[in-house]
XYZ file of C-alpha atoms in Angstrom:
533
model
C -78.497 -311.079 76.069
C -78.523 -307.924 75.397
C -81.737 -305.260 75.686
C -81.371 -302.241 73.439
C -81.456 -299.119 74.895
C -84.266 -296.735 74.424
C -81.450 -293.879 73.342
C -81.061 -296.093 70.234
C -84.565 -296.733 69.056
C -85.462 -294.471 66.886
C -89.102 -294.278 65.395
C -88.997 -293.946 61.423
C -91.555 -292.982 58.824
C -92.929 -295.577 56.402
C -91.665 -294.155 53.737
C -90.922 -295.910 49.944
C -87.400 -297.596 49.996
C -86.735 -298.196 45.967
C -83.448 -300.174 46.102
C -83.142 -300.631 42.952
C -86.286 -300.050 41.461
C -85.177 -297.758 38.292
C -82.749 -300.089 37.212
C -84.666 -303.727 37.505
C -87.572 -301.872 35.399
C -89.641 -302.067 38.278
C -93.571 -300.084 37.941
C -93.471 -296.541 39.847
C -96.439 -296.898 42.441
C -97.316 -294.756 45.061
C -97.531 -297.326 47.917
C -94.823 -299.367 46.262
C -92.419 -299.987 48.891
C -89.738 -301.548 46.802
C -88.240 -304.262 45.504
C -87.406 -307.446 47.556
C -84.126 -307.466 49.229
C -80.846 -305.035 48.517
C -80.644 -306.814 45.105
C -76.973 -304.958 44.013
C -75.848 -306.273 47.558
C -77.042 -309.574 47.540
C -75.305 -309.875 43.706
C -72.184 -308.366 44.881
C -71.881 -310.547 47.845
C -72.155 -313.480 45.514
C -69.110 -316.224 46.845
C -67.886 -319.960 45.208
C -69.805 -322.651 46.875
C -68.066 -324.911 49.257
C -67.201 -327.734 46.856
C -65.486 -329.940 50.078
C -66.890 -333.014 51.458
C -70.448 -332.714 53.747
C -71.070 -335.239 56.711
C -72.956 -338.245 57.616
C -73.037 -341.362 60.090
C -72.604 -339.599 63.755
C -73.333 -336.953 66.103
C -70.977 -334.146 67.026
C -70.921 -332.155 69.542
C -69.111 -328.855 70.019
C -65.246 -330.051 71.079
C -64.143 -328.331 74.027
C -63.080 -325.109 72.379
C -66.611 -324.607 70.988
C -65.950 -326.460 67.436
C -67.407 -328.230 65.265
C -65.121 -330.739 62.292
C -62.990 -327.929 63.224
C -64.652 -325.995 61.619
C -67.874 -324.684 62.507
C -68.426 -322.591 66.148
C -71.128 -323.916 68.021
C -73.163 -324.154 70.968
C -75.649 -325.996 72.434
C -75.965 -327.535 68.615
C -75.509 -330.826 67.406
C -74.091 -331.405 63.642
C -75.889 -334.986 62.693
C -75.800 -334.440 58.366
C -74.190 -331.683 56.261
C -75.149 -332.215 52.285
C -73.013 -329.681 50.248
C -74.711 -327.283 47.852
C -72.772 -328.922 45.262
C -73.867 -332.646 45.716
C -77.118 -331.530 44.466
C -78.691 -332.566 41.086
C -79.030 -329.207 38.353
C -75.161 -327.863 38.846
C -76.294 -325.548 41.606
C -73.651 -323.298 42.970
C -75.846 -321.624 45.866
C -79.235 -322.323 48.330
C -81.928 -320.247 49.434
C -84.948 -321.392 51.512
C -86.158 -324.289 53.401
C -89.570 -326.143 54.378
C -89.603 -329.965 55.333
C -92.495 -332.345 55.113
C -94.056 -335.630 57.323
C -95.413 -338.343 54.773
C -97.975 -340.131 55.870
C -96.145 -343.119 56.948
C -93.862 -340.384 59.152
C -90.875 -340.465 57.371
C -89.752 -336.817 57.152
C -88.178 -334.832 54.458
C -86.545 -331.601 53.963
C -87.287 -329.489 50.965
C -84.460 -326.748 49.879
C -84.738 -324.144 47.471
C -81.524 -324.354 45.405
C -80.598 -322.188 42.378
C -81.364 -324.288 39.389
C -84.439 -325.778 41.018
C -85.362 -327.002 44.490
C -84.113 -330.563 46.200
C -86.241 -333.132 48.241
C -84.200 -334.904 51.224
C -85.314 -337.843 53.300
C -83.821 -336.794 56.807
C -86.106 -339.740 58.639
C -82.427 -341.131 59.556
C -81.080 -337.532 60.467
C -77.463 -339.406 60.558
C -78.029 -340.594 56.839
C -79.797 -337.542 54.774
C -80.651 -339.037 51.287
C -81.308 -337.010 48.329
C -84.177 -338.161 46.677
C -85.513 -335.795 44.457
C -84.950 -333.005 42.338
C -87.529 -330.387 40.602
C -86.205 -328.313 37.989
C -86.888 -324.293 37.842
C -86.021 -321.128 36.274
C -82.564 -320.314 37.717
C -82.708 -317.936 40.427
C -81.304 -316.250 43.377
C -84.426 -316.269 45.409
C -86.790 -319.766 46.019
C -89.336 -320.014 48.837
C -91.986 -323.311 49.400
C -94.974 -324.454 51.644
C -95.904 -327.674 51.804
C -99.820 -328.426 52.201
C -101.371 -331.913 52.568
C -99.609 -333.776 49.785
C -98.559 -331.157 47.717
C -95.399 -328.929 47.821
C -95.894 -325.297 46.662
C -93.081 -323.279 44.896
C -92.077 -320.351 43.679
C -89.196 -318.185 42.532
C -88.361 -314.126 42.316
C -86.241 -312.309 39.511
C -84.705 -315.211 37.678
C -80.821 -314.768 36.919
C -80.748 -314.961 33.716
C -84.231 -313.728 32.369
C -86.101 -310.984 34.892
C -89.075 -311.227 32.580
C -89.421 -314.986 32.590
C -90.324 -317.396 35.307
C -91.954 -320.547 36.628
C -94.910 -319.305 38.541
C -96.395 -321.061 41.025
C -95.242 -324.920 40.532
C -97.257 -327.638 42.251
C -95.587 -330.812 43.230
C -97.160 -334.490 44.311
C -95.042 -335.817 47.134
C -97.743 -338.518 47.885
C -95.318 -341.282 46.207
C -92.250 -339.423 47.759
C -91.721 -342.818 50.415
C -91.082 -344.363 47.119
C -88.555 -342.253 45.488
C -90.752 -340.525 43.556
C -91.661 -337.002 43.407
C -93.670 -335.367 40.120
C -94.185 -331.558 38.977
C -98.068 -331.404 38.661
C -98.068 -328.351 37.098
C -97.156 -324.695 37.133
C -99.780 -322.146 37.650
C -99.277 -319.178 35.635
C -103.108 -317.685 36.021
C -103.207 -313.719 35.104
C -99.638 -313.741 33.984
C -98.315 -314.978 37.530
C -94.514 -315.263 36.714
C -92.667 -314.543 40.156
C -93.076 -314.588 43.964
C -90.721 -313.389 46.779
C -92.383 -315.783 49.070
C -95.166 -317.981 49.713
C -97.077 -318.093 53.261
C -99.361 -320.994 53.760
C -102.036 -321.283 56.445
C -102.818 -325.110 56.728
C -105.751 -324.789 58.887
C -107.806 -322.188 56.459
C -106.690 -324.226 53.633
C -105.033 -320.756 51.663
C -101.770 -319.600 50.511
C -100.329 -316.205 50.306
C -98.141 -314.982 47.376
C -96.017 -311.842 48.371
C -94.027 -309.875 46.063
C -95.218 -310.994 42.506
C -94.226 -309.655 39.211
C -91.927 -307.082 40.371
C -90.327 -306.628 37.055
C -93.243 -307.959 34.800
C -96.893 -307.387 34.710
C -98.370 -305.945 37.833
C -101.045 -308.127 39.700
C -101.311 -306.845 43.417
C -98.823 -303.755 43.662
C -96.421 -306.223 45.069
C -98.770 -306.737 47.790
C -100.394 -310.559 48.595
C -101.991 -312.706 46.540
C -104.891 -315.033 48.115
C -104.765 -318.504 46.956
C -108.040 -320.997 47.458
C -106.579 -324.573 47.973
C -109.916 -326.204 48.227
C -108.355 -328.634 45.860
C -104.525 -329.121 46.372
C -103.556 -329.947 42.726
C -105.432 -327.295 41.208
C -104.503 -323.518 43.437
C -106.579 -320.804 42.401
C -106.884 -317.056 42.398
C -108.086 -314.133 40.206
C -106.611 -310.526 39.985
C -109.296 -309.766 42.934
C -108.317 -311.903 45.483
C -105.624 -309.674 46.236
C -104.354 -307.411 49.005
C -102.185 -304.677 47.434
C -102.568 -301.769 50.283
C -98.232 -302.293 50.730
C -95.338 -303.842 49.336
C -95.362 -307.525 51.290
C -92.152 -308.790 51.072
C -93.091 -311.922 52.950
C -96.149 -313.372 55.419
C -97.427 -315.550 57.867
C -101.232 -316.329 57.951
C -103.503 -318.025 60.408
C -106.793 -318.813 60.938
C -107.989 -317.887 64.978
C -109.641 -320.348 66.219
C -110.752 -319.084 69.905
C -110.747 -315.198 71.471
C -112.771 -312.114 69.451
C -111.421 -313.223 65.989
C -112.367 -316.680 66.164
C -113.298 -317.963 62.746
C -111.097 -315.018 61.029
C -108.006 -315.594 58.576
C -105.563 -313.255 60.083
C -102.014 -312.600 57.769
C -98.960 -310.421 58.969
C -97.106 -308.742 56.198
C -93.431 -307.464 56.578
C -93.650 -304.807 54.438
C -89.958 -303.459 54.104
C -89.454 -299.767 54.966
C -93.409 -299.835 56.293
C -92.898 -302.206 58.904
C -95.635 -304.679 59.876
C -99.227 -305.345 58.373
C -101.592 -306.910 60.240
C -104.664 -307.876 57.389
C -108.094 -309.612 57.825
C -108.020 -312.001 54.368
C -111.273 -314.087 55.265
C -112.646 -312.852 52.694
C -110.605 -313.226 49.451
C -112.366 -310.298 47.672
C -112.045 -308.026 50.438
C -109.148 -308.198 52.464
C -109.152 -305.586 54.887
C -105.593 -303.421 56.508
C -106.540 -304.030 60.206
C -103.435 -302.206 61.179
C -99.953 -301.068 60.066
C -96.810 -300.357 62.616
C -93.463 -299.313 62.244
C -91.462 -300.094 64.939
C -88.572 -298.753 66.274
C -85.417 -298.175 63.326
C -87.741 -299.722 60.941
C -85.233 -300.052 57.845
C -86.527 -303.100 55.881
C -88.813 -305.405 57.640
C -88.467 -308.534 56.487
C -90.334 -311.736 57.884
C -91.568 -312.649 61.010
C -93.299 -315.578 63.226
C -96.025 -315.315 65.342
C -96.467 -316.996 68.458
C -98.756 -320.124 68.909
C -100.816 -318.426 71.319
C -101.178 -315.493 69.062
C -100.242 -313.042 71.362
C -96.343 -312.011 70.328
C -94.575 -311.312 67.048
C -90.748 -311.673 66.638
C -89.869 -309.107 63.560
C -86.414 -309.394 61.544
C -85.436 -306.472 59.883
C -82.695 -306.836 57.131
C -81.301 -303.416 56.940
C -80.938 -302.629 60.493
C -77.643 -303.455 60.960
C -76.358 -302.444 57.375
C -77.923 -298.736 57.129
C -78.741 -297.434 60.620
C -76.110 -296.411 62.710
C -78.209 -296.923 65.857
C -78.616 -300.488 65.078
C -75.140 -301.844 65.346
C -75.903 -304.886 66.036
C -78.407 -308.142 65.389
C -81.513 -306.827 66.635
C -84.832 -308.423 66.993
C -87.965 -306.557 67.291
C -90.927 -307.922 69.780
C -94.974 -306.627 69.049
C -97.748 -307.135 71.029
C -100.102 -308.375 68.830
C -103.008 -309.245 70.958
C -105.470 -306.623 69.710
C -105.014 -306.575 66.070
C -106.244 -303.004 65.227
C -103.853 -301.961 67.619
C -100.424 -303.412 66.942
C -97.364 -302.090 70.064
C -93.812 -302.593 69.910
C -92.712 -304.157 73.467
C -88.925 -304.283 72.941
C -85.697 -305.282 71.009
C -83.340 -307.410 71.822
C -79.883 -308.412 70.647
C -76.880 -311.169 71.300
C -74.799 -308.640 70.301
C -73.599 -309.451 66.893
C -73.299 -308.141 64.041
C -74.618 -310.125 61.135
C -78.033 -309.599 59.343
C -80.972 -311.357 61.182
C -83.089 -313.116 57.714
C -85.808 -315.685 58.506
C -87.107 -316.633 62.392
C -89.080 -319.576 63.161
C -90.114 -320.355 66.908
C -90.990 -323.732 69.061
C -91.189 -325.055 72.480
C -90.281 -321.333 74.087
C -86.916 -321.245 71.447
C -86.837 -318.589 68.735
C -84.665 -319.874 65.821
C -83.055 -317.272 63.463
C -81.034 -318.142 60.381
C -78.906 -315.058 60.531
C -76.570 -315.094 57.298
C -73.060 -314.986 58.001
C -73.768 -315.729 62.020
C -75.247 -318.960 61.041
C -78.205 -320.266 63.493
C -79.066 -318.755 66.438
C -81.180 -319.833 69.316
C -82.734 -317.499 71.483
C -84.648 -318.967 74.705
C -88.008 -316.576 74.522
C -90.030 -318.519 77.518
C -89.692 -315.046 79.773
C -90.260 -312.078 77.503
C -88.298 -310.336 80.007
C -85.411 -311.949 80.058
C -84.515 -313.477 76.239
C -81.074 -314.861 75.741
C -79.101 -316.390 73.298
C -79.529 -320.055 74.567
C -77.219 -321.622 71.732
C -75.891 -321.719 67.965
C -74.559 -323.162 65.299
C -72.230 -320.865 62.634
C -72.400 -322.313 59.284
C -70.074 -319.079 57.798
C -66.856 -319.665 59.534
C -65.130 -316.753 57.957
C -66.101 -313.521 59.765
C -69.906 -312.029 61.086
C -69.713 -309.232 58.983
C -73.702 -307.529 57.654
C -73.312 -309.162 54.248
C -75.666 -311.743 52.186
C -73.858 -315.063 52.864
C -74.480 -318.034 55.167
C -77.521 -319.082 56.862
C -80.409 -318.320 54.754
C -83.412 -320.288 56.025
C -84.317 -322.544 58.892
C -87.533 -325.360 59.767
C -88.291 -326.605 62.978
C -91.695 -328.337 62.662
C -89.965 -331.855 62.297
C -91.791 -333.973 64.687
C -88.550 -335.266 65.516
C -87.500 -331.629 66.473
C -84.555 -332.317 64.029
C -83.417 -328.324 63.040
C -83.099 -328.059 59.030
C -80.774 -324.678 57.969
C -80.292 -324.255 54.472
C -76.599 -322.135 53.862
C -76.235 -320.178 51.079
C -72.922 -321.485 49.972
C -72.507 -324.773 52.043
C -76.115 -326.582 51.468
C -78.238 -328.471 53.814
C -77.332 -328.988 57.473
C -79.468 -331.008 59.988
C -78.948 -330.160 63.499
C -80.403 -331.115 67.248
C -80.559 -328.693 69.736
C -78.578 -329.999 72.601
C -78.658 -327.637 75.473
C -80.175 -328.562 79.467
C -83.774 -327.904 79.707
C -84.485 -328.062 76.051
C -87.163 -329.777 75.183
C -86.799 -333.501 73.624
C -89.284 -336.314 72.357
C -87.454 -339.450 72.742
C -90.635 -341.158 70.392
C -89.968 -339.234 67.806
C -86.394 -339.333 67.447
C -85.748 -340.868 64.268
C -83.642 -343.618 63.370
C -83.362 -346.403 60.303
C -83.014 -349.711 61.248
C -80.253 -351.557 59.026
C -79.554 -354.820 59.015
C -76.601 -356.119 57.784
C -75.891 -358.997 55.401
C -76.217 -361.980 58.093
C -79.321 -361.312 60.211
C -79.057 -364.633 61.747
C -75.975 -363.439 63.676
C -77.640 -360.039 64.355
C -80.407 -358.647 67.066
C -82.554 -355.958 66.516
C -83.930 -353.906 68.833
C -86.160 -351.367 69.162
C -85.390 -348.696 71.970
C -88.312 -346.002 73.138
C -89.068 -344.411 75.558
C -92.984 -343.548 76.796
C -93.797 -340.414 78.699
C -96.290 -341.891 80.462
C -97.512 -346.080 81.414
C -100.221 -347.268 78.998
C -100.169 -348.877 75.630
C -97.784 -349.229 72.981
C -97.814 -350.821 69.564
C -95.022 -351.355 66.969
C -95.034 -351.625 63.644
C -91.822 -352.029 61.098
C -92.394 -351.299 57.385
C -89.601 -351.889 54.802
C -87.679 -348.778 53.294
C -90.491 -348.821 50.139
C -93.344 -347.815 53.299
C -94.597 -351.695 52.889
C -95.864 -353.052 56.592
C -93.496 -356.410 57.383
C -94.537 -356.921 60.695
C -97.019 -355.712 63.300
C -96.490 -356.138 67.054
C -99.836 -356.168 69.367
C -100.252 -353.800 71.916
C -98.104 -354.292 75.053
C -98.762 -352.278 78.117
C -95.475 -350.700 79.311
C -94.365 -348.498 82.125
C -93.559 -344.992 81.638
C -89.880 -344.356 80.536
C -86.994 -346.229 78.658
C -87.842 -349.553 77.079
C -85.693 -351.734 74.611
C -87.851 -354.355 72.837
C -85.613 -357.162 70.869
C -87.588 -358.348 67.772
C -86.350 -361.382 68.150
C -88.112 -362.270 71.194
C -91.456 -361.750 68.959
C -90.322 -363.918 65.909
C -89.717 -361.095 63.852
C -86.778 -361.777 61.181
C -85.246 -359.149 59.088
C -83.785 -359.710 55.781
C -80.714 -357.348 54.939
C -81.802 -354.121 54.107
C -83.122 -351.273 55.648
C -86.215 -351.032 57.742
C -88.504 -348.062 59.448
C -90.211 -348.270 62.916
C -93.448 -346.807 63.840
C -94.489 -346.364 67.432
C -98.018 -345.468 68.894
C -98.382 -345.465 72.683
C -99.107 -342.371 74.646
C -98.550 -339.001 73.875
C -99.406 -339.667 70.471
C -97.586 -341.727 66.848
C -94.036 -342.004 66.516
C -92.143 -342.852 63.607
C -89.194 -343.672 64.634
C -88.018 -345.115 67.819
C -84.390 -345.513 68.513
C -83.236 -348.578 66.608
C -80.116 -350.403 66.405
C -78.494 -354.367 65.427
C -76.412 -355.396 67.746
């Protein structure tokens, strides 16, 4: 990895950056820090979609040149399902965001923002991703989505074909999504809401956070943040004051503290293009308050970032970096101590040397993921601040690495499975593992379908777990509709690798497919290794 030099940081006033603000129609406003993205870029970068076949039904690892289908460059990644952008319902010809989603039976999804509308996968079998469900939405280049409880929350910026139209804030019930079935609630269109950049959700304070809105339409907060009350899922809810509109916010992340001096505050982080980083107390929705502001080091458009679970650090992408400042020639990554929020410092960048544009970062277990357009996924290992590295990747834009607005667009790694979901621009949906010494793995969670083939009699199933520590285990197999068939009792087990036939506890499949759910210690697991043999 490498550290960039002090010689090349350069400290830059927070001053407006109007891409294109003249020419969408966009309000003159004195904090208005402009409009989301390099629009004219991001439309002149526009390529075909990949319209070849995707992949399902086994795990590849990198060959030994560092390929993947001979296609893809790779390490440290495993490829387990590729759906093309294409093989979506609503004739979509690009992607844009992801989010994913555990139903309550554990089965886990992954959500996509797509152009025409935004796609609902089951990736429970990660070998296997099923399409399942498809919302329609105003066509557009730009689709972001949170998922609380239940309910999947989604929105859309400048539409393609209309910049003064749009679908607001859509509300979808995933409760019956086991089933195959997945139904638009409603759209929320309150005080002439038409378009979002981005939604930020913070599950434990029950609110959402709309950045961006209206660029081109009716003004609502300055392009700033928009507070929404969730108290009841179906029905979000704001007013023009529950607004922060101090900056631009071109995206957020939000969380309630729940220990140190700001226990009991809602805390969000606003990347706030050419002003860098907003740190804002929203706990009250009337009166959100600027705690601090910082622009770090080549601040050109800061674009989204993810805060540490402990609080304490926040990894910063910046989007124009490496396209406008000559002293940022390559991917860089910006690090902030964020431990005393009135008093925001930049700590250090850091670099794998490069040269695409870093987009959307999400962290877990000590890795930093970054969907980093045309360089695809990369994995940084951030478990010694002092010593991040590139730990491993996966390139979904074969082509070149070039700064331009294609490839990797979005990436999810909240699975409990620890499955990675990367939307691509052009290419779709991938679903990867991480598969590099010392990361971390949770053999309970690892999901898998059981199917059972057309003569059972002549078949064994098994179920294969593993326990990280002795003590307790039950099993329970439900059918691929979420109905229970068949409950195990509670067998004490050692720690480690067990593989538990059904047949030596009477249980008899019929053909079709089946789910496992296993609770033992360390918690549920839906989905233990299963196989017939």
């Amino acid at each position: 990895m490498h550290r960039i030099s002090s010689r090349h940081l350069v400290a830059k006033s927070a001053t407006g950056l109007c891409i294109l603000g003249a020419l969408l129609g966009l309000p003159a406003q004195a904090s208005f820090a402009g409009p989301a993205h390099d629009d004219p870029q991001i439309v002149l970068d526009t390529e075909p979609p990949y319209e070849g076949p995707g992949h399902s039904g086994s795990r590849i690892l990198p060959d030994t040149e560092g390929r993947i289908l001979e296609t893809f460059d790779a390490l440290g990644v495993a490829l387990l399902g590729w759906i093309p952008v294409v093989d979506f319902p609503g004739g979509n010809t690009r992607a844009s965001d992801i989010w994913g989603y555990v139903s309550p039976a554990g089965r886990e999804y992954a959500i996509i923002g797509l152009e025409n509308g935004t796609g609902f996968v089951e990736v429970t079998d990660p070998l296997y991703p099923t399409i399942v469900g498809f919302i329609p939405g105003q066509r557009s280049i730009w689709r972001d989505m949170k998922v609380y409880r239940e309910y999947a929350y989604i929105v859309h910026d400048i539409p393609t074909d209309d910049q003064f139209a749009g679908d607001g804030l859509q509300v979808v019930d995933l409760s019956r999504i086991d089933e195959g079935t997945i139904t638009l609630v409603r759209a929320v269109t309150d005080w002439g809401l038409l378009t979002s950049h981005n939604i930020a959700l913070d599950t434990q304070g029950g609110f959402a956070y709309l950045s961006g809105s209206n660029l081109h339409g009716e003004n609502i907060s300055n392009g700033g943040i928009i507070i929404v009350d969730l108290s009841d899922p179906a029905n979000p809810y704001f007013d023009p004051t529950t607004v922060w509109a101090d900056h631009y916010a071109h995206d957020t992340v939000a969380r309630t503290f729940t220990d140190g001096p700001y226990a009991g505050r809602r805390i969000a982080f606003a990347s706030c293009a050419s002003d860098g980083v907003a740190i804002i107390d929203v706990t009250e929705e009337s009166g959100a308050i600027t705690l601090s502001t910082l622009a770090y080091p080549n601040t050109s458009y800061c674009h989204h970032s993810w805060l540490s679970a402990d609080a304490r650090w926040l990894f910063v992408n910046d989007e124009g970096d490496e396209r406008d400042d000559p002293d940022v020639p390559t991917t860089t990554t910006y690090l902030i101590d964020v431990g005393n929020l009135t008093n925001p410092v930049f700590v250090d960048a850091f670099t794998n040397g490069n040269t695409a544009i870093d987009h959307n970062p999400m962290g877990r277990d000590g890795f930093l993921y970054e969907a980093n357009y045309r360089s695809g996924l990369r994995v940084y290992d951030i478990r010694d601040h002092e010593a991040i590295h590139e730990a491993a990747y996966f390139d979904t834009y074969p082509a070149n690495d070039d700064a331009n607005f294609n490839g990797a667009w979005g990436v999810y790694v909240e699975l409990p499975s620890r499955r990675i979901l990367v939307s691509d621009i052009e290419r779709g949906l991938f679903v990867l593992e991480l598969a590099i010494a010392g990361a971390p793995t949770d053999p309970l969670s690892s999901a898998s379908r059981l199917r059972v083939g057309p003569n059972p009699s002549h078949s064994r199933a098994e179920v294969r777990f593993a326990l990280p520590a002795p003590g307790e285990a039950r099993l329970e197999i439900f059918d691929s509709s979420g109905r229970l068939v068949s409950d195990i009792d509670s067998r004490r087990y050692a720690s480690g690798p067990h593989a538990l036939p059904l047949d030596d506890f009477g249980v008899r499949l019929s053909p079709g497919v089946y789910f496992a759910r296993l609770t033992g210690p360390g918690g549920t697991s839906t989905a233990s290794f299963v196989r017939v043999r």
